Short mmCIF file of C-alpha atoms in Angstrom, two decimals:
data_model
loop_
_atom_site.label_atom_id
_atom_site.label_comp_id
_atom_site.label_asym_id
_atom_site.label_seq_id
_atom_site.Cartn_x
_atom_site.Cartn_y
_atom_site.Cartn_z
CA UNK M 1 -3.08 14.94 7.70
CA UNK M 2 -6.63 16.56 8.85
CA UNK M 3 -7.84 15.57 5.06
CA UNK M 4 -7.11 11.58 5.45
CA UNK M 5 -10.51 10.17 4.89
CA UNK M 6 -11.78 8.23 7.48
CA UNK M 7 -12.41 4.72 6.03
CA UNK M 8 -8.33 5.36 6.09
CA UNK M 9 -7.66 6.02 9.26
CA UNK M 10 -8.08 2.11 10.26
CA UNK M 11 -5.19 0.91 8.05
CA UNK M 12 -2.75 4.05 8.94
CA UNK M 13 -3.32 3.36 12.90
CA UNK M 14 -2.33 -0.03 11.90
CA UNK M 15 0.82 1.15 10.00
CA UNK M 16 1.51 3.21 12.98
CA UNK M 17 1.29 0.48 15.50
CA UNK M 18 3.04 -2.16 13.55
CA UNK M 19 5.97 0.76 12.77
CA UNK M 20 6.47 0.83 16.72
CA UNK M 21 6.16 -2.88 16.99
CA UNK M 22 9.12 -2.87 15.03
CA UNK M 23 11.34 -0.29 16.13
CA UNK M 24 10.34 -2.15 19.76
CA UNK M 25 12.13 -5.48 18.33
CA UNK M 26 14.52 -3.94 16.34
CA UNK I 1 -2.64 8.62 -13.99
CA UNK I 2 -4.35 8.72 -10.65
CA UNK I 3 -6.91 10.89 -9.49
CA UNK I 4 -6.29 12.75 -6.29
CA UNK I 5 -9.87 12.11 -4.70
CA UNK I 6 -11.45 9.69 -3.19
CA UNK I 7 -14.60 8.46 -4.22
CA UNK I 8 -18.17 7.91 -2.79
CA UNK I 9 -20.85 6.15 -4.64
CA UNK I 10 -23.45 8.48 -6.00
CA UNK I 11 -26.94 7.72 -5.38
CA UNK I 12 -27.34 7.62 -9.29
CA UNK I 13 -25.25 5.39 -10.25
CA UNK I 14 -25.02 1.64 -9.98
CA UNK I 15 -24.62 0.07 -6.90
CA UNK I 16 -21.24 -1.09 -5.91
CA UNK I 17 -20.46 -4.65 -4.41
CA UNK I 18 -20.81 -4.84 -0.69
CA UNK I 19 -18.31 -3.51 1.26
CA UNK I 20 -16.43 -6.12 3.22
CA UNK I 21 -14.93 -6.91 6.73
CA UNK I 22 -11.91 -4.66 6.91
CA UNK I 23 -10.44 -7.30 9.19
CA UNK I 24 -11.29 -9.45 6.94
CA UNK I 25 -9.21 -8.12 4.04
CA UNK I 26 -6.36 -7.43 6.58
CA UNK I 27 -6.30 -10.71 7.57
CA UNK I 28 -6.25 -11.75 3.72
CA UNK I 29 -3.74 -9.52 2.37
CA UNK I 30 -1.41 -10.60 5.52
CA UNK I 31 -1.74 -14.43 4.93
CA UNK I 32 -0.87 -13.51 1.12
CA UNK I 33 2.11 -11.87 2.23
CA UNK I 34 3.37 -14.14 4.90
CA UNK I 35 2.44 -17.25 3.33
CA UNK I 36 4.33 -16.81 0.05
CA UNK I 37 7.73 -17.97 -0.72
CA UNK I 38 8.77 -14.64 -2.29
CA UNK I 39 9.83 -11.43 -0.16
CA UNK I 40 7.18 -9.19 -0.72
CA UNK I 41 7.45 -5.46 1.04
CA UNK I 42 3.85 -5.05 0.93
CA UNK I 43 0.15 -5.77 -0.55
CA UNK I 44 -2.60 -3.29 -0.90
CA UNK I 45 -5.83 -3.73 -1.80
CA UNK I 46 -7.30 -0.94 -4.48
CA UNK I 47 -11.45 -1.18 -3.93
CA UNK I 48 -13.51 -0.81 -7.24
CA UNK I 49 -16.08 2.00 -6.39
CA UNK I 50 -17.32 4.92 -8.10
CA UNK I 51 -17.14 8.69 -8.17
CA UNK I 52 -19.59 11.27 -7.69
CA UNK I 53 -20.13 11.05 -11.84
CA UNK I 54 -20.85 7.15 -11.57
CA UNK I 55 -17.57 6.84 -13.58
CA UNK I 56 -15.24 3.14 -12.03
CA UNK I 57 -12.13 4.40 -9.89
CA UNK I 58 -9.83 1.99 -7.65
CA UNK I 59 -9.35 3.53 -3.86
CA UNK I 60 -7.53 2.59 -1.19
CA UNK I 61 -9.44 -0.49 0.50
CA UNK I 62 -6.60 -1.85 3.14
CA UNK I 63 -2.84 -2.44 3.15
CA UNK I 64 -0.32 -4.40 5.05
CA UNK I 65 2.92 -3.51 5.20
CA UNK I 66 5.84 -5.97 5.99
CA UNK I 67 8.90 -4.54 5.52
CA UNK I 68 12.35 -5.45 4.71
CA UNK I 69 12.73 -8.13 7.13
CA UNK I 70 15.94 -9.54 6.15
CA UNK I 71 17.58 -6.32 5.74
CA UNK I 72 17.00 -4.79 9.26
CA UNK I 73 15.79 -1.70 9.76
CA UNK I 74 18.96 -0.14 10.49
CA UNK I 75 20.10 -1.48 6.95
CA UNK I 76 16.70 -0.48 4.84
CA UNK I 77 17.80 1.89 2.04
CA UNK I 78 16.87 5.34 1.68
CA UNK I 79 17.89 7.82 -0.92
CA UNK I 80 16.32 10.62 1.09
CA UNK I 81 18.06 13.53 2.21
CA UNK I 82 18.07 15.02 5.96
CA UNK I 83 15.39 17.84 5.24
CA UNK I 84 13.26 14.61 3.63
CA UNK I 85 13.59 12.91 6.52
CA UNK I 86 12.52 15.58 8.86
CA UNK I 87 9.86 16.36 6.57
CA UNK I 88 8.81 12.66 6.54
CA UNK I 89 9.06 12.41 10.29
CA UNK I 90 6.67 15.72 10.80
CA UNK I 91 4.10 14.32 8.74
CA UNK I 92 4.04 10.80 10.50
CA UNK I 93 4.18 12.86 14.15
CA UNK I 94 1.10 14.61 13.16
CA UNK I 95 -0.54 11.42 11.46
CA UNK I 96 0.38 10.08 14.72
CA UNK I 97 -1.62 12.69 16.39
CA UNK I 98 -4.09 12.60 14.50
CA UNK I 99 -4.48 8.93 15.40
CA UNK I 100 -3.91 9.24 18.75
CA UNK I 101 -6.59 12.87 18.56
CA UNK I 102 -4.00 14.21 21.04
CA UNK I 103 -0.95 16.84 19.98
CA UNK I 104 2.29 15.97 18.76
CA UNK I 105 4.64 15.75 21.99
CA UNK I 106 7.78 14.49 22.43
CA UNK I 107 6.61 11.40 23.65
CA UNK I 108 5.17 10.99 20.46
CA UNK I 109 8.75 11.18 18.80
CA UNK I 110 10.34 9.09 21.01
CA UNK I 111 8.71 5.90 20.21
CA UNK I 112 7.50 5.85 16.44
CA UNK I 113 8.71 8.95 14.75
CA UNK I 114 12.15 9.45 15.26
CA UNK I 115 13.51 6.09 13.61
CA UNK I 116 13.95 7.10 10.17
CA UNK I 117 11.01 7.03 7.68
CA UNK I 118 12.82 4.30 5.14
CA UNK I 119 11.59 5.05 0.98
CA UNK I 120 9.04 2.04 1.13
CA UNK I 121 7.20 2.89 4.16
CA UNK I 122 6.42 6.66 2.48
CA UNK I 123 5.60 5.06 -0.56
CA UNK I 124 3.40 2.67 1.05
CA UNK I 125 1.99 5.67 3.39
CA UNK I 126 1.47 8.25 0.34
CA UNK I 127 0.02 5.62 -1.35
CA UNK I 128 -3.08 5.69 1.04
CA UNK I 129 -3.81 9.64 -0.65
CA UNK I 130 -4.10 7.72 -3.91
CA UNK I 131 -6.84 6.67 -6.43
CA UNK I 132 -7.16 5.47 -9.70
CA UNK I 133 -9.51 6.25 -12.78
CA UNK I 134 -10.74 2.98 -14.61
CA UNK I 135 -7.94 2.17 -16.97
CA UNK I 136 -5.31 4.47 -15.22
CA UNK I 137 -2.12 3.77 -13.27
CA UNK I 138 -0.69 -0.08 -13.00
CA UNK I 139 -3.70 -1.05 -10.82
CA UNK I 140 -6.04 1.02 -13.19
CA UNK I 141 -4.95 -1.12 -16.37
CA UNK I 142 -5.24 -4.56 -14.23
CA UNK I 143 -8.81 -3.82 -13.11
CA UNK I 144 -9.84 -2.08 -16.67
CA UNK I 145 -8.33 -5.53 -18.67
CA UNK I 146 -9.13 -8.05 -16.32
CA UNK I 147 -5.32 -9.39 -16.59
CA UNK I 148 -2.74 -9.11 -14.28
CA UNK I 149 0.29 -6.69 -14.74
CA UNK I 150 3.52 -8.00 -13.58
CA UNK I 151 6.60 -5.49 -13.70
CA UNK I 152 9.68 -6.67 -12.13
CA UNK I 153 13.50 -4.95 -12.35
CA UNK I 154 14.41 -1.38 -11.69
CA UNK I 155 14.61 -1.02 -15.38
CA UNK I 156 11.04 -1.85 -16.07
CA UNK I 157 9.69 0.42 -13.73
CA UNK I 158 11.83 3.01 -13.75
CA UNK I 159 10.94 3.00 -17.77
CA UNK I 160 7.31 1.91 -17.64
CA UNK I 161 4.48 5.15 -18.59
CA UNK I 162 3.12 4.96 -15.05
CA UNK I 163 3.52 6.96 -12.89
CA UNK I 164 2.93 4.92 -9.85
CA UNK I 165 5.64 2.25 -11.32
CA UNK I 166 8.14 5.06 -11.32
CA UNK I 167 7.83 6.27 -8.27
CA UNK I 168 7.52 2.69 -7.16
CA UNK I 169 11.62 2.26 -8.51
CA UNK I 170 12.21 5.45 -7.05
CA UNK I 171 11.57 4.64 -3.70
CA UNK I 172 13.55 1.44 -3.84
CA UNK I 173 11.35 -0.84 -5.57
CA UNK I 174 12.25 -3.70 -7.69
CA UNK I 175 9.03 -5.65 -8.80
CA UNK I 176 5.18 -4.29 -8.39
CA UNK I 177 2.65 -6.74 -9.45
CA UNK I 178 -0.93 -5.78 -9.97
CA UNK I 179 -3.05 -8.57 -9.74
CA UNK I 180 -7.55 -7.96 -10.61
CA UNK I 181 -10.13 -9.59 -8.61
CA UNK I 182 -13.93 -9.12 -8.70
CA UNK I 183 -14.09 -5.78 -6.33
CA UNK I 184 -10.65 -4.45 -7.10
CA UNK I 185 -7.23 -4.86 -7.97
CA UNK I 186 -4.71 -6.79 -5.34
CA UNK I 187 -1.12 -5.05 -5.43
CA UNK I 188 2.02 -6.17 -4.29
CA UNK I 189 5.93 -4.64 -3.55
CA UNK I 190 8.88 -5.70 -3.34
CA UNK I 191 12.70 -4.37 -3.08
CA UNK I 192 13.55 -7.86 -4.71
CA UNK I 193 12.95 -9.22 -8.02
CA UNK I 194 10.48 -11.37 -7.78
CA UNK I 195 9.33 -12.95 -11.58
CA UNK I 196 6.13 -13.78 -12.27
CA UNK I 197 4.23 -16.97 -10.88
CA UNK I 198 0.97 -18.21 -11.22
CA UNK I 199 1.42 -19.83 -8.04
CA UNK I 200 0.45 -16.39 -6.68
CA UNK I 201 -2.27 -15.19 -8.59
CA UNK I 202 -3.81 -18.49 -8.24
CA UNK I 203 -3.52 -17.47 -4.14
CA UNK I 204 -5.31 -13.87 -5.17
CA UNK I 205 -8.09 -15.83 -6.70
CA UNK I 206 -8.84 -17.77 -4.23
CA UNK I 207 -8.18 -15.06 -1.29
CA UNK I 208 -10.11 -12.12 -2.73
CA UNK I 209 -13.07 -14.02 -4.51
CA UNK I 210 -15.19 -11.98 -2.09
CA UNK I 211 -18.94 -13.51 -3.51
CA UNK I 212 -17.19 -17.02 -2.03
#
């Protein structure tokens, strides 16, 4: 995980908060 | 046929298009996804840039992830065994951490990690590691021909010389689509088979035509 390149790190803390969004509604 | 590196533009070599809004190109990629008739699991966006020898590779620009709506979660398919999953969980707790810049904890598994890690999300997260040289990979041969590649059934991928279309049916999916645009390459998943339509590379057109 320390080598995800930044420019990344935007989409996977979106991945991350959508993931909980759904487990929320699920 | 994909590189493991990411690329930065060298100072030598030509210079690449503009880079553009990342909410921008979230915002696209979402209303390509949630506007079309067919179930699509995802949509990435590959980003045309080049490599520290000036040489054209595809890199990961942006992605949104849907899901399997219709399925439910606690129906998604995974072929994964318990030691996969735990694996799959410890790397998304410390991804999670490494989001959050604060250590794994518990409370970190209560809320996001410990619902299991279904095939599509980890293909959709590994995929963020990945890059692809000019002509490589099913995004690779879109951006290198300027024509879209369209692979739908289990079949298809599971017996198509890519890599990443193998994988793709490994992890559950049924149709990837690879559709080229002036900066990059517009891929989409799904667990469904989903035939080809120019209905939706017309909407790729129109949505990534970035000099618009």
């Amino acid at each position: 995980p320390s080598a995800v390149p930044q420019a990344r790190k935007a989409s996977l803390a979106r991945f991350l908060e959508k993931r909980k969004e759904r487990m929320m509604n699920a | 046929s994909s590189a493991s590196t990411s690329a930065a533009p060298a100072s030598s070599a030509p210079a690449p298009a503009p880079p553009f809004n990342q909410e921008t190109l979230q915002q696209r990629l979402q209303a390509l996804i949630e506007g079309a008739r067919e179930s699509w699991t995802y949509a990435i966006f590959w980003q045309s840039s080049y490599d520290y020898s000036g040489a054209s590779v595809l890199g990961w620009g942006d992605g949104y992830y849907k899901g399997d709506e219709e399925k439910g979660r606690g129906k998604s398919k995974t072929t994964s065994s318990a030691a996969e999953q735990e694996h799959r969980k410890k790397v998304l707790r410390e991804l999670n951490s490494l989001i959050s810049g604060s250590a794994p904890s518990a409370d970190d598994s209560v809320d996001a990690v410990d619902e299991e890690v279904t095939d599509t999300e980890w293909f959709f997260l590994v995929s963020m590691t990945q890059s692809f040289v000019n002509g490589g990979g099913l995004p690779g041969q879109a951006f290198f021909n300027s024509s879209p590649v369209w692979v739908a059934g289990a079949d298809s991928l599971g017996s198509s010389t890519c890599e990443r279309a193998r994988q793709g049916q490994i992890f559950g999916l049924q149709t990837i689509v690879c559709i080229p645009s002036e900066n990059g390459v517009v891929e989409l998943g799904s667990t469904e088979v989903i035939f080809e339509s120019s209905d939706l590379m017309n909407k790729v057109r129109v949505l990534f035509n970035f000099s618009n």
